[in-house]
Amino acid sequence: MMLKPTRLLLALIAVVAAPVFAQNVATVNGKAIPAAKVDQMVKQVVAQGQQPDSPQLREMVKKELIGREVMIQEADKQGFGTKPEVKAAIENARQSIIINAMLADYVKKNPIKDTEIKAEYDKYKAAMGEKEYHSRHILVATEQEAKDIIAKLKAGGKFEELAKVSKDGSANNGGDLGWMAPGKLVKPFADAMVALKNGEITQTPVKSEFGYHVIKLEESRATKLPAVEEVKGQIAEALQQRKIAAFRDELTKKAKVQ
């Protein structure tokens, strides 16, 4: 005679079986899609700030994973996974994922310190100098051309009009270079520019690696720099990339490359 299962027995069966069913969200042609895979993708979406965790998001992710599984099964059936170009792409992706994981761990173990950020900011501040300059220039190939332009300016010619012959992009806007710190310019140009008073033009051509310049200083002002707190994130990112590059270079030096 068969005994009816008691409520206690049914409850025990449910407790034992529940974790098994909870491990998968679906099966596609017998292939299970683990719930952990849904959790992982949901975490990625939430971490990227696209949307919060919700039943709707989880259902959308579940459908996406089912769609992927259907497609990969069909792709495997057609033999795409064995194609040389696909194998190469898979290997490249595998390398990128592993390298990125290693670098993330390296960054975590070698964080950028506030003292490093401050030192980099001070270096940038020193390079910018105390003043910045708004200048125009006319760039030509020969010294004689530059001398001819200076003569025309002395005769009353307009700088903006004569700048149309300049052999760089500033020709389109009257030779205007905007506001620049001397440290950002080639030395011969910077030295000649800072020696001018507002409204003055160089009386002799200024030679640089780009050609011959005729320079006009429009105005100057005290350098405007953001506070270190405002650019802290950008500096940290730049220093981090520099550390990663140094780490890569160090490994390359140690490697036997033939």
JSON list of C-alpha atoms in Angstrom, two decimals, residues 38 42 51-62:
[
{"chain": "A", "resi": 38, "resn": "VAL", "atom": "CA", "xyz": [21.89, 36.86, -14.90]},
{"chain": "A", "resi": 42, "resn": "VAL", "atom": "CA", "xyz": [22.65, 42.79, -13.99]},
{"chain": "A", "resi": 51, "resn": "GLN", "atom": "CA", "xyz": [19.37, 51.50, -14.75]},
{"chain": "A", "resi": 52, "resn": "PRO", "atom": "CA", "xyz": [18.75, 50.11, -11.24]},
{"chain": "A", "resi": 53, "resn": "ASP", "atom": "CA", "xyz": [18.29, 46.45, -10.39]},
{"chain": "A", "resi": 54, "resn": "SER", "atom": "CA", "xyz": [14.63, 45.50, -10.88]},
{"chain": "A", "resi": 55, "resn": "PRO", "atom": "CA", "xyz": [12.43, 42.54, -11.90]},
{"chain": "A", "resi": 56, "resn": "GLN", "atom": "CA", "xyz": [11.99, 44.21, -15.31]},
{"chain": "A", "resi": 57, "resn": "LEU", "atom": "CA", "xyz": [15.77, 44.47, -15.81]},
{"chain": "A", "resi": 58, "resn": "ARG", "atom": "CA", "xyz": [16.27, 40.85, -14.77]},
{"chain": "A", "resi": 59, "resn": "GLU", "atom": "CA", "xyz": [13.58, 39.70, -17.19]},
{"chain": "A", "resi": 60, "resn": "MET", "atom": "CA", "xyz": [15.21, 41.71, -19.98]},
{"chain": "A", "resi": 61, "resn": "VAL", "atom": "CA", "xyz": [18.61, 40.20, -19.17]},
{"chain": "A", "resi": 62, "resn": "LYS", "atom": "CA", "xyz": [17.10, 36.73, -19.06]}
]
